[in-house]
Amino acid sequence: MPEVDTSQAEAGRAPEGALAHGEGRKDVLRRLRRVEGQLRGVMRMIEEGEGCMPVAQQLSAARKALDAAFFRMTVCYLEQELADGEGLDDETAEKLRIVGTLLGKYG
């Protein structure tokens, strides 16, 4: 079993691999809260006897929102792996922004 470096966690910082950047964390949480609200709405629609087509449309929207959160997590992972502890240079950051946009648009 690989040894886990706990020095950052002990120092009060998020360990590598976690959503250490505040903006990325906020973005993913915002997306997940949106999915949560959509799923509550779908459950309410089913409980109230709504038709299958409107329920299916809302499920599709929730799935797309969950996909968007997953794509953001994918970009977050790439950012963390490419940063080398020193942050990303502007060119790499821009390329990752484009990847995130492409995933969101075509993924």
PDB file of N, CA, C and O in Angstrom, residues 12-73:
ATOM      1  N   GLY A  12      -2.886  22.003   8.086  1.00  0.00           N
ATOM      2  CA  GLY A  12      -4.130  22.718   7.875  1.00  0.00           C
ATOM      3  C   GLY A  12      -4.437  23.011   6.420  1.00  0.00           C
ATOM      4  O   GLY A  12      -5.375  23.717   6.108  1.00  0.00           O
ATOM      5  N   ARG A  13      -3.638  22.482   5.508  1.00  0.00           N
ATOM      6  CA  ARG A  13      -3.878  22.692   4.080  1.00  0.00           C
ATOM      7  C   ARG A  13      -4.468  21.429   3.486  1.00  0.00           C
ATOM      8  O   ARG A  13      -4.243  20.336   3.985  1.00  0.00           O
ATOM      9  N   ALA A  14      -5.189  21.589   2.387  1.00  0.00           N
ATOM     10  CA  ALA A  14      -5.752  20.435   1.688  1.00  0.00           C
ATOM     11  C   ALA A  14      -4.620  19.645   1.056  1.00  0.00           C
ATOM     12  O   ALA A  14      -3.691  20.219   0.506  1.00  0.00           O
ATOM     13  N   PRO A  15      -4.638  18.311   1.152  1.00  0.00           N
ATOM     14  CA  PRO A  15      -3.602  17.516   0.536  1.00  0.00           C
ATOM     15  C   PRO A  15      -3.706  17.578  -0.984  1.00  0.00           C
ATOM     16  O   PRO A  15      -4.741  17.901  -1.533  1.00  0.00           O
ATOM     17  N   GLU A  16      -2.593  17.269  -1.663  1.00  0.00           N
ATOM     18  CA  GLU A  16      -2.608  17.207  -3.119  1.00  0.00           C
ATOM     19  C   GLU A  16      -3.681  16.229  -3.557  1.00  0.00           C
ATOM     20  O   GLU A  16      -3.908  15.217  -2.926  1.00  0.00           O
ATOM     21  N   GLY A  17      -4.328  16.539  -4.664  1.00  0.00           N
ATOM     22  CA  GLY A  17      -5.391  15.678  -5.157  1.00  0.00           C
ATOM     23  C   GLY A  17      -6.761  16.127  -4.676  1.00  0.00           C
ATOM     24  O   GLY A  17      -7.762  15.753  -5.230  1.00  0.00           O
ATOM     25  N   ALA A  18      -6.804  16.937  -3.640  1.00  0.00           N
ATOM     26  CA  ALA A  18      -8.087  17.460  -3.148  1.00  0.00           C
ATOM     27  C   ALA A  18      -8.411  18.733  -3.916  1.00  0.00           C
ATOM     28  O   ALA A  18      -7.586  19.282  -4.621  1.00  0.00           O
ATOM     29  N   LEU A  19      -9.608  19.209  -3.782  1.00  0.00           N
ATOM     30  CA  LEU A  19      -9.981  20.486  -4.404  1.00  0.00           C
ATOM     31  C   LEU A  19      -9.412  21.609  -3.557  1.00  0.00           C
ATOM     32  O   LEU A  19     -10.110  22.249  -2.780  1.00  0.00           O
ATOM     33  N   ALA A  20      -8.127  21.828  -3.714  1.00  0.00           N
ATOM     34  CA  ALA A  20      -7.425  22.774  -2.858  1.00  0.00           C
ATOM     35  C   ALA A  20      -7.706  24.221  -3.236  1.00  0.00           C
ATOM     36  O   ALA A  20      -7.610  25.102  -2.406  1.00  0.00           O
ATOM     37  N   HIS A  21      -8.055  24.474  -4.473  1.00  0.00           N
ATOM     38  CA  HIS A  21      -8.274  25.842  -4.923  1.00  0.00           C
ATOM     39  C   HIS A  21      -9.705  26.256  -4.632  1.00  0.00           C
ATOM     40  O   HIS A  21     -10.644  25.581  -5.011  1.00  0.00           O
ATOM     41  N   GLY A  22      -9.864  27.362  -3.952  1.00  0.00           N
ATOM     42  CA  GLY A  22     -11.175  27.831  -3.541  1.00  0.00           C
ATOM     43  C   GLY A  22     -12.151  27.994  -4.687  1.00  0.00           C
ATOM     44  O   GLY A  22     -13.317  27.642  -4.582  1.00  0.00           O
ATOM     45  N   GLU A  23     -11.706  28.524  -5.814  1.00  0.00           N
ATOM     46  CA  GLU A  23     -12.611  28.770  -6.941  1.00  0.00           C
ATOM     47  C   GLU A  23     -13.091  27.454  -7.546  1.00  0.00           C
ATOM     48  O   GLU A  23     -14.269  27.314  -7.859  1.00  0.00           O
ATOM     49  N   GLY A  24     -12.203  26.485  -7.698  1.00  0.00           N
ATOM     50  CA  GLY A  24     -12.604  25.176  -8.232  1.00  0.00           C
ATOM     51  C   GLY A  24     -13.583  24.477  -7.312  1.00  0.00           C
ATOM     52  O   GLY A  24     -14.577  23.898  -7.755  1.00  0.00           O
ATOM     53  N   ARG A  25     -13.317  24.564  -6.030  1.00  0.00           N
ATOM     54  CA  ARG A  25     -14.209  23.952  -5.034  1.00  0.00           C
ATOM     55  C   ARG A  25     -15.592  24.591  -5.086  1.00  0.00           C
ATOM     56  O   ARG A  25     -16.605  23.906  -5.109  1.00  0.00           O
ATOM     57  N   LYS A  26     -15.628  25.920  -5.142  1.00  0.00           N
ATOM     58  CA  LYS A  26     -16.909  26.634  -5.204  1.00  0.00           C
ATOM     59  C   LYS A  26     -17.683  26.254  -6.460  1.00  0.00           C
ATOM     60  O   LYS A  26     -18.897  26.068  -6.420  1.00  0.00           O
ATOM     61  N   ASP A  27     -16.977  26.153  -7.574  1.00  0.00           N
ATOM     62  CA  ASP A  27     -17.625  25.831  -8.842  1.00  0.00           C
ATOM     63  C   ASP A  27     -18.251  24.436  -8.808  1.00  0.00           C
ATOM     64  O   ASP A  27     -19.411  24.262  -9.188  1.00  0.00           O
ATOM     65  N   VAL A  28     -17.502  23.459  -8.327  1.00  0.00           N
ATOM     66  CA  VAL A  28     -18.023  22.085  -8.272  1.00  0.00           C
ATOM     67  C   VAL A  28     -19.198  22.004  -7.302  1.00  0.00           C
ATOM     68  O   VAL A  28     -20.224  21.388  -7.608  1.00  0.00           O
ATOM     69  N   LEU A  29     -19.082  22.625  -6.145  1.00  0.00           N
ATOM     70  CA  LEU A  29     -20.190  22.603  -5.189  1.00  0.00           C
ATOM     71  C   LEU A  29     -21.435  23.277  -5.744  1.00  0.00           C
ATOM     72  O   LEU A  29     -22.550  22.786  -5.562  1.00  0.00           O
ATOM     73  N   ARG A  30     -21.249  24.384  -6.450  1.00  0.00           N
ATOM     74  CA  ARG A  30     -22.381  25.078  -7.060  1.00  0.00           C
ATOM     75  C   ARG A  30     -23.076  24.165  -8.072  1.00  0.00           C
ATOM     76  O   ARG A  30     -24.302  24.050  -8.091  1.00  0.00           O
ATOM     77  N   ARG A  31     -22.289  23.482  -8.875  1.00  0.00           N
ATOM     78  CA  ARG A  31     -22.854  22.572  -9.871  1.00  0.00           C
ATOM     79  C   ARG A  31     -23.593  21.408  -9.207  1.00  0.00           C
ATOM     80  O   ARG A  31     -24.672  21.023  -9.638  1.00  0.00           O
ATOM     81  N   LEU A  32     -23.015  20.866  -8.151  1.00  0.00           N
ATOM     82  CA  LEU A  32     -23.655  19.743  -7.461  1.00  0.00           C
ATOM     83  C   LEU A  32     -24.935  20.175  -6.747  1.00  0.00           C
ATOM     84  O   LEU A  32     -25.911  19.417  -6.693  1.00  0.00           O
ATOM     85  N   ARG A  33     -24.948  21.372  -6.213  1.00  0.00           N
ATOM     86  CA  ARG A  33     -26.182  21.876  -5.583  1.00  0.00           C
ATOM     87  C   ARG A  33     -27.286  22.045  -6.628  1.00  0.00           C
ATOM     88  O   ARG A  33     -28.461  21.788  -6.352  1.00  0.00           O
ATOM     89  N   ARG A  34     -26.892  22.466  -7.818  1.00  0.00           N
ATOM     90  CA  ARG A  34     -27.875  22.594  -8.894  1.00  0.00           C
ATOM     91  C   ARG A  34     -28.463  21.228  -9.235  1.00  0.00           C
ATOM     92  O   ARG A  34     -29.681  21.081  -9.387  1.00  0.00           O
ATOM     93  N   VAL A  35     -27.609  20.207  -9.336  1.00  0.00           N
ATOM     94  CA  VAL A  35     -28.090  18.848  -9.616  1.00  0.00           C
ATOM     95  C   VAL A  35     -29.006  18.378  -8.495  1.00  0.00           C
ATOM     96  O   VAL A  35     -30.072  17.803  -8.750  1.00  0.00           O
ATOM     97  N   GLU A  36     -28.607  18.635  -7.267  1.00  0.00           N
ATOM     98  CA  GLU A  36     -29.419  18.236  -6.120  1.00  0.00           C
ATOM     99  C   GLU A  36     -30.816  18.853  -6.206  1.00  0.00           C
ATOM    100  O   GLU A  36     -31.835  18.171  -6.011  1.00  0.00           O
ATOM    101  N   GLY A  37     -30.888  20.132  -6.522  1.00  0.00           N
ATOM    102  CA  GLY A  37     -32.180  20.803  -6.656  1.00  0.00           C
ATOM    103  C   GLY A  37     -32.999  20.233  -7.803  1.00  0.00           C
ATOM    104  O   GLY A  37     -34.216  20.045  -7.686  1.00  0.00           O
ATOM    105  N   GLN A  38     -32.333  19.931  -8.903  1.00  0.00           N
ATOM    106  CA  GLN A  38     -33.042  19.349 -10.038  1.00  0.00           C
ATOM    107  C   GLN A  38     -33.608  17.976  -9.685  1.00  0.00           C
ATOM    108  O   GLN A  38     -34.746  17.658 -10.051  1.00  0.00           O
ATOM    109  N   LEU A  39     -32.839  17.179  -8.972  1.00  0.00           N
ATOM    110  CA  LEU A  39     -33.316  15.844  -8.597  1.00  0.00           C
ATOM    111  C   LEU A  39     -34.486  15.928  -7.617  1.00  0.00           C
ATOM    112  O   LEU A  39     -35.435  15.140  -7.702  1.00  0.00           O
ATOM    113  N   ARG A  40     -34.429  16.887  -6.699  1.00  0.00           N
ATOM    114  CA  ARG A  40     -35.575  17.085  -5.807  1.00  0.00           C
ATOM    115  C   ARG A  40     -36.818  17.449  -6.612  1.00  0.00           C
ATOM    116  O   ARG A  40     -37.919  16.982  -6.330  1.00  0.00           O
ATOM    117  N   GLY A  41     -36.637  18.298  -7.603  1.00  0.00           N
ATOM    118  CA  GLY A  41     -37.741  18.675  -8.466  1.00  0.00           C
ATOM    119  C   GLY A  41     -38.301  17.487  -9.227  1.00  0.00           C
ATOM    120  O   GLY A  41     -39.521  17.339  -9.367  1.00  0.00           O
ATOM    121  N   VAL A  42     -37.423  16.620  -9.709  1.00  0.00           N
ATOM    122  CA  VAL A  42     -37.872  15.415 -10.427  1.00  0.00           C
ATOM    123  C   VAL A  42     -38.667  14.516  -9.487  1.00  0.00           C
ATOM    124  O   VAL A  42     -39.745  14.012  -9.853  1.00  0.00           O
ATOM    125  N   MET A  43     -38.184  14.329  -8.282  1.00  0.00           N
ATOM    126  CA  MET A  43     -38.910  13.487  -7.327  1.00  0.00           C
ATOM    127  C   MET A  43     -40.282  14.080  -7.014  1.00  0.00           C
ATOM    128  O   MET A  43     -41.274  13.351  -6.932  1.00  0.00           O
ATOM    129  N   ARG A  44     -40.331  15.397  -6.854  1.00  0.00           N
ATOM    130  CA  ARG A  44     -41.604  16.062  -6.594  1.00  0.00           C
ATOM    131  C   ARG A  44     -42.552  15.865  -7.778  1.00  0.00           C
ATOM    132  O   ARG A  44     -43.741  15.592  -7.601  1.00  0.00           O
ATOM    133  N   MET A  45     -42.028  15.984  -8.995  1.00  0.00           N
ATOM    134  CA  MET A  45     -42.856  15.786 -10.188  1.00  0.00           C
ATOM    135  C   MET A  45     -43.447  14.380 -10.217  1.00  0.00           C
ATOM    136  O   MET A  45     -44.630  14.203 -10.528  1.00  0.00           O
ATOM    137  N   ILE A  46     -42.639  13.393  -9.889  1.00  0.00           N
ATOM    138  CA  ILE A  46     -43.113  12.010  -9.888  1.00  0.00           C
ATOM    139  C   ILE A  46     -44.170  11.817  -8.804  1.00  0.00           C
ATOM    140  O   ILE A  46     -45.213  11.201  -9.038  1.00  0.00           O
ATOM    141  N   GLU A  47     -43.904  12.358  -7.610  1.00  0.00           N
ATOM    142  CA  GLU A  47     -44.871  12.243  -6.513  1.00  0.00           C
ATOM    143  C   GLU A  47     -46.207  12.889  -6.866  1.00  0.00           C
ATOM    144  O   GLU A  47     -47.266  12.411  -6.462  1.00  0.00           O
ATOM    145  N   GLU A  48     -46.163  13.974  -7.645  1.00  0.00           N
ATOM    146  CA  GLU A  48     -47.381  14.683  -8.013  1.00  0.00           C
ATOM    147  C   GLU A  48     -48.042  14.109  -9.266  1.00  0.00           C
ATOM    148  O   GLU A  48     -49.040  14.638  -9.734  1.00  0.00           O
ATOM    149  N   GLY A  49     -47.470  13.035  -9.820  1.00  0.00           N
ATOM    150  CA  GLY A  49     -48.071  12.362 -10.965  1.00  0.00           C
ATOM    151  C   GLY A  49     -47.834  13.045 -12.302  1.00  0.00           C
ATOM    152  O   GLY A  49     -48.612  12.862 -13.242  1.00  0.00           O
ATOM    153  N   GLU A  50     -46.773  13.798 -12.403  1.00  0.00           N
ATOM    154  CA  GLU A  50     -46.433  14.486 -13.660  1.00  0.00           C
ATOM    155  C   GLU A  50     -46.216  13.448 -14.761  1.00  0.00           C
ATOM    156  O   GLU A  50     -45.829  12.311 -14.507  1.00  0.00           O
ATOM    157  N   GLY A  51     -46.420  13.850 -16.001  1.00  0.00           N
ATOM    158  CA  GLY A  51     -46.244  12.956 -17.140  1.00  0.00           C
ATOM    159  C   GLY A  51     -44.792  12.552 -17.356  1.00  0.00           C
ATOM    160  O   GLY A  51     -43.857  13.204 -16.879  1.00  0.00           O
ATOM    161  N   CYS A  52     -44.618  11.489 -18.098  1.00  0.00           N
ATOM    162  CA  CYS A  52     -43.275  10.938 -18.326  1.00  0.00           C
ATOM    163  C   CYS A  52     -42.362  11.888 -19.099  1.00  0.00           C
ATOM    164  O   CYS A  52     -41.174  11.984 -18.791  1.00  0.00           O
ATOM    165  N   MET A  53     -42.881  12.580 -20.096  1.00  0.00           N
ATOM    166  CA  MET A  53     -42.039  13.451 -20.916  1.00  0.00           C
ATOM    167  C   MET A  53     -41.435  14.597 -20.107  1.00  0.00           C
ATOM    168  O   MET A  53     -40.219  14.808 -20.170  1.00  0.00           O
ATOM    169  N   PRO A  54     -42.209  15.342 -19.313  1.00  0.00           N
ATOM    170  CA  PRO A  54     -41.590  16.408 -18.511  1.00  0.00           C
ATOM    171  C   PRO A  54     -40.579  15.870 -17.493  1.00  0.00           C
ATOM    172  O   PRO A  54     -39.543  16.496 -17.252  1.00  0.00           O
ATOM    173  N   VAL A  55     -40.861  14.696 -16.924  1.00  0.00           N
ATOM    174  CA  VAL A  55     -39.924  14.091 -15.974  1.00  0.00           C
ATOM    175  C   VAL A  55     -38.634  13.721 -16.702  1.00  0.00           C
ATOM    176  O   VAL A  55     -37.530  13.990 -16.220  1.00  0.00           O
ATOM    177  N   ALA A  56     -38.779  13.127 -17.884  1.00  0.00           N
ATOM    178  CA  ALA A  56     -37.597  12.743 -18.661  1.00  0.00           C
ATOM    179  C   ALA A  56     -36.766  13.974 -19.031  1.00  0.00           C
ATOM    180  O   ALA A  56     -35.527  13.931 -18.988  1.00  0.00           O
ATOM    181  N   GLN A  57     -37.424  15.069 -19.380  1.00  0.00           N
ATOM    182  CA  GLN A  57     -36.707  16.303 -19.723  1.00  0.00           C
ATOM    183  C   GLN A  57     -35.906  16.813 -18.529  1.00  0.00           C
ATOM    184  O   GLN A  57     -34.759  17.239 -18.670  1.00  0.00           O
ATOM    185  N   GLN A  58     -36.501  16.775 -17.350  1.00  0.00           N
ATOM    186  CA  GLN A  58     -35.805  17.246 -16.156  1.00  0.00           C
ATOM    187  C   GLN A  58     -34.658  16.308 -15.766  1.00  0.00           C
ATOM    188  O   GLN A  58     -33.614  16.756 -15.302  1.00  0.00           O
ATOM    189  N   LEU A  59     -34.867  15.012 -15.958  1.00  0.00           N
ATOM    190  CA  LEU A  59     -33.778  14.062 -15.699  1.00  0.00           C
ATOM    191  C   LEU A  59     -32.613  14.311 -16.652  1.00  0.00           C
ATOM    192  O   LEU A  59     -31.442  14.233 -16.257  1.00  0.00           O
ATOM    193  N   SER A  60     -32.923  14.605 -17.887  1.00  0.00           N
ATOM    194  CA  SER A  60     -31.880  14.916 -18.859  1.00  0.00           C
ATOM    195  C   SER A  60     -31.095  16.159 -18.444  1.00  0.00           C
ATOM    196  O   SER A  60     -29.864  16.191 -18.522  1.00  0.00           O
ATOM    197  N   ALA A  61     -31.800  17.179 -17.984  1.00  0.00           N
ATOM    198  CA  ALA A  61     -31.128  18.397 -17.522  1.00  0.00           C
ATOM    199  C   ALA A  61     -30.239  18.107 -16.317  1.00  0.00           C
ATOM    200  O   ALA A  61     -29.116  18.615 -16.231  1.00  0.00           O
ATOM    201  N   ALA A  62     -30.720  17.273 -15.393  1.00  0.00           N
ATOM    202  CA  ALA A  62     -29.925  16.920 -14.218  1.00  0.00           C
ATOM    203  C   ALA A  62     -28.684  16.132 -14.629  1.00  0.00           C
ATOM    204  O   ALA A  62     -27.590  16.352 -14.099  1.00  0.00           O
ATOM    205  N   ARG A  63     -28.852  15.240 -15.584  1.00  0.00           N
ATOM    206  CA  ARG A  63     -27.706  14.452 -16.058  1.00  0.00           C
ATOM    207  C   ARG A  63     -26.660  15.355 -16.692  1.00  0.00           C
ATOM    208  O   ARG A  63     -25.456  15.207 -16.452  1.00  0.00           O
ATOM    209  N   LYS A  64     -27.099  16.322 -17.476  1.00  0.00           N
ATOM    210  CA  LYS A  64     -26.158  17.252 -18.107  1.00  0.00           C
ATOM    211  C   LYS A  64     -25.434  18.094 -17.057  1.00  0.00           C
ATOM    212  O   LYS A  64     -24.231  18.356 -17.190  1.00  0.00           O
ATOM    213  N   ALA A  65     -26.151  18.505 -16.030  1.00  0.00           N
ATOM    214  CA  ALA A  65     -25.520  19.285 -14.958  1.00  0.00           C
ATOM    215  C   ALA A  65     -24.493  18.436 -14.203  1.00  0.00           C
ATOM    216  O   ALA A  65     -23.423  18.920 -13.832  1.00  0.00           O
ATOM    217  N   LEU A  66     -24.798  17.167 -13.987  1.00  0.00           N
ATOM    218  CA  LEU A  66     -23.852  16.264 -13.328  1.00  0.00           C
ATOM    219  C   LEU A  66     -22.633  16.030 -14.219  1.00  0.00           C
ATOM    220  O   LEU A  66     -21.495  16.002 -13.737  1.00  0.00           O
ATOM    221  N   ASP A  67     -22.855  15.886 -15.514  1.00  0.00           N
ATOM    222  CA  ASP A  67     -21.743  15.769 -16.457  1.00  0.00           C
ATOM    223  C   ASP A  67     -20.844  16.997 -16.379  1.00  0.00           C
ATOM    224  O   ASP A  67     -19.617  16.878 -16.387  1.00  0.00           O
ATOM    225  N   ALA A  68     -21.450  18.181 -16.285  1.00  0.00           N
ATOM    226  CA  ALA A  68     -20.670  19.416 -16.197  1.00  0.00           C
ATOM    227  C   ALA A  68     -19.793  19.410 -14.944  1.00  0.00           C
ATOM    228  O   ALA A  68     -18.638  19.841 -14.981  1.00  0.00           O
ATOM    229  N   ALA A  69     -20.319  18.923 -13.829  1.00  0.00           N
ATOM    230  CA  ALA A  69     -19.522  18.824 -12.601  1.00  0.00           C
ATOM    231  C   ALA A  69     -18.376  17.835 -12.794  1.00  0.00           C
ATOM    232  O   ALA A  69     -17.248  18.083 -12.360  1.00  0.00           O
ATOM    233  N   PHE A  70     -18.659  16.729 -13.469  1.00  0.00           N
ATOM    234  CA  PHE A  70     -17.607  15.737 -13.731  1.00  0.00           C
ATOM    235  C   PHE A  70     -16.520  16.324 -14.626  1.00  0.00           C
ATOM    236  O   PHE A  70     -15.330  16.136 -14.370  1.00  0.00           O
ATOM    237  N   PHE A  71     -16.912  17.058 -15.658  1.00  0.00           N
ATOM    238  CA  PHE A  71     -15.921  17.661 -16.544  1.00  0.00           C
ATOM    239  C   PHE A  71     -15.071  18.666 -15.787  1.00  0.00           C
ATOM    240  O   PHE A  71     -13.863  18.765 -15.997  1.00  0.00           O
ATOM    241  N   ARG A  72     -15.687  19.434 -14.879  1.00  0.00           N
ATOM    242  CA  ARG A  72     -14.923  20.391 -14.075  1.00  0.00           C
ATOM    243  C   ARG A  72     -13.917  19.657 -13.187  1.00  0.00           C
ATOM    244  O   ARG A  72     -12.795  20.107 -13.005  1.00  0.00           O
ATOM    245  N   MET A  73     -14.348  18.517 -12.639  1.00  0.00           N
ATOM    246  CA  MET A  73     -13.432  17.714 -11.820  1.00  0.00           C
ATOM    247  C   MET A  73     -12.279  17.180 -12.670  1.00  0.00           C
ATOM    248  O   MET A  73     -11.140  17.107 -12.202  1.00  0.00           O
TER     249      MET A  73
END
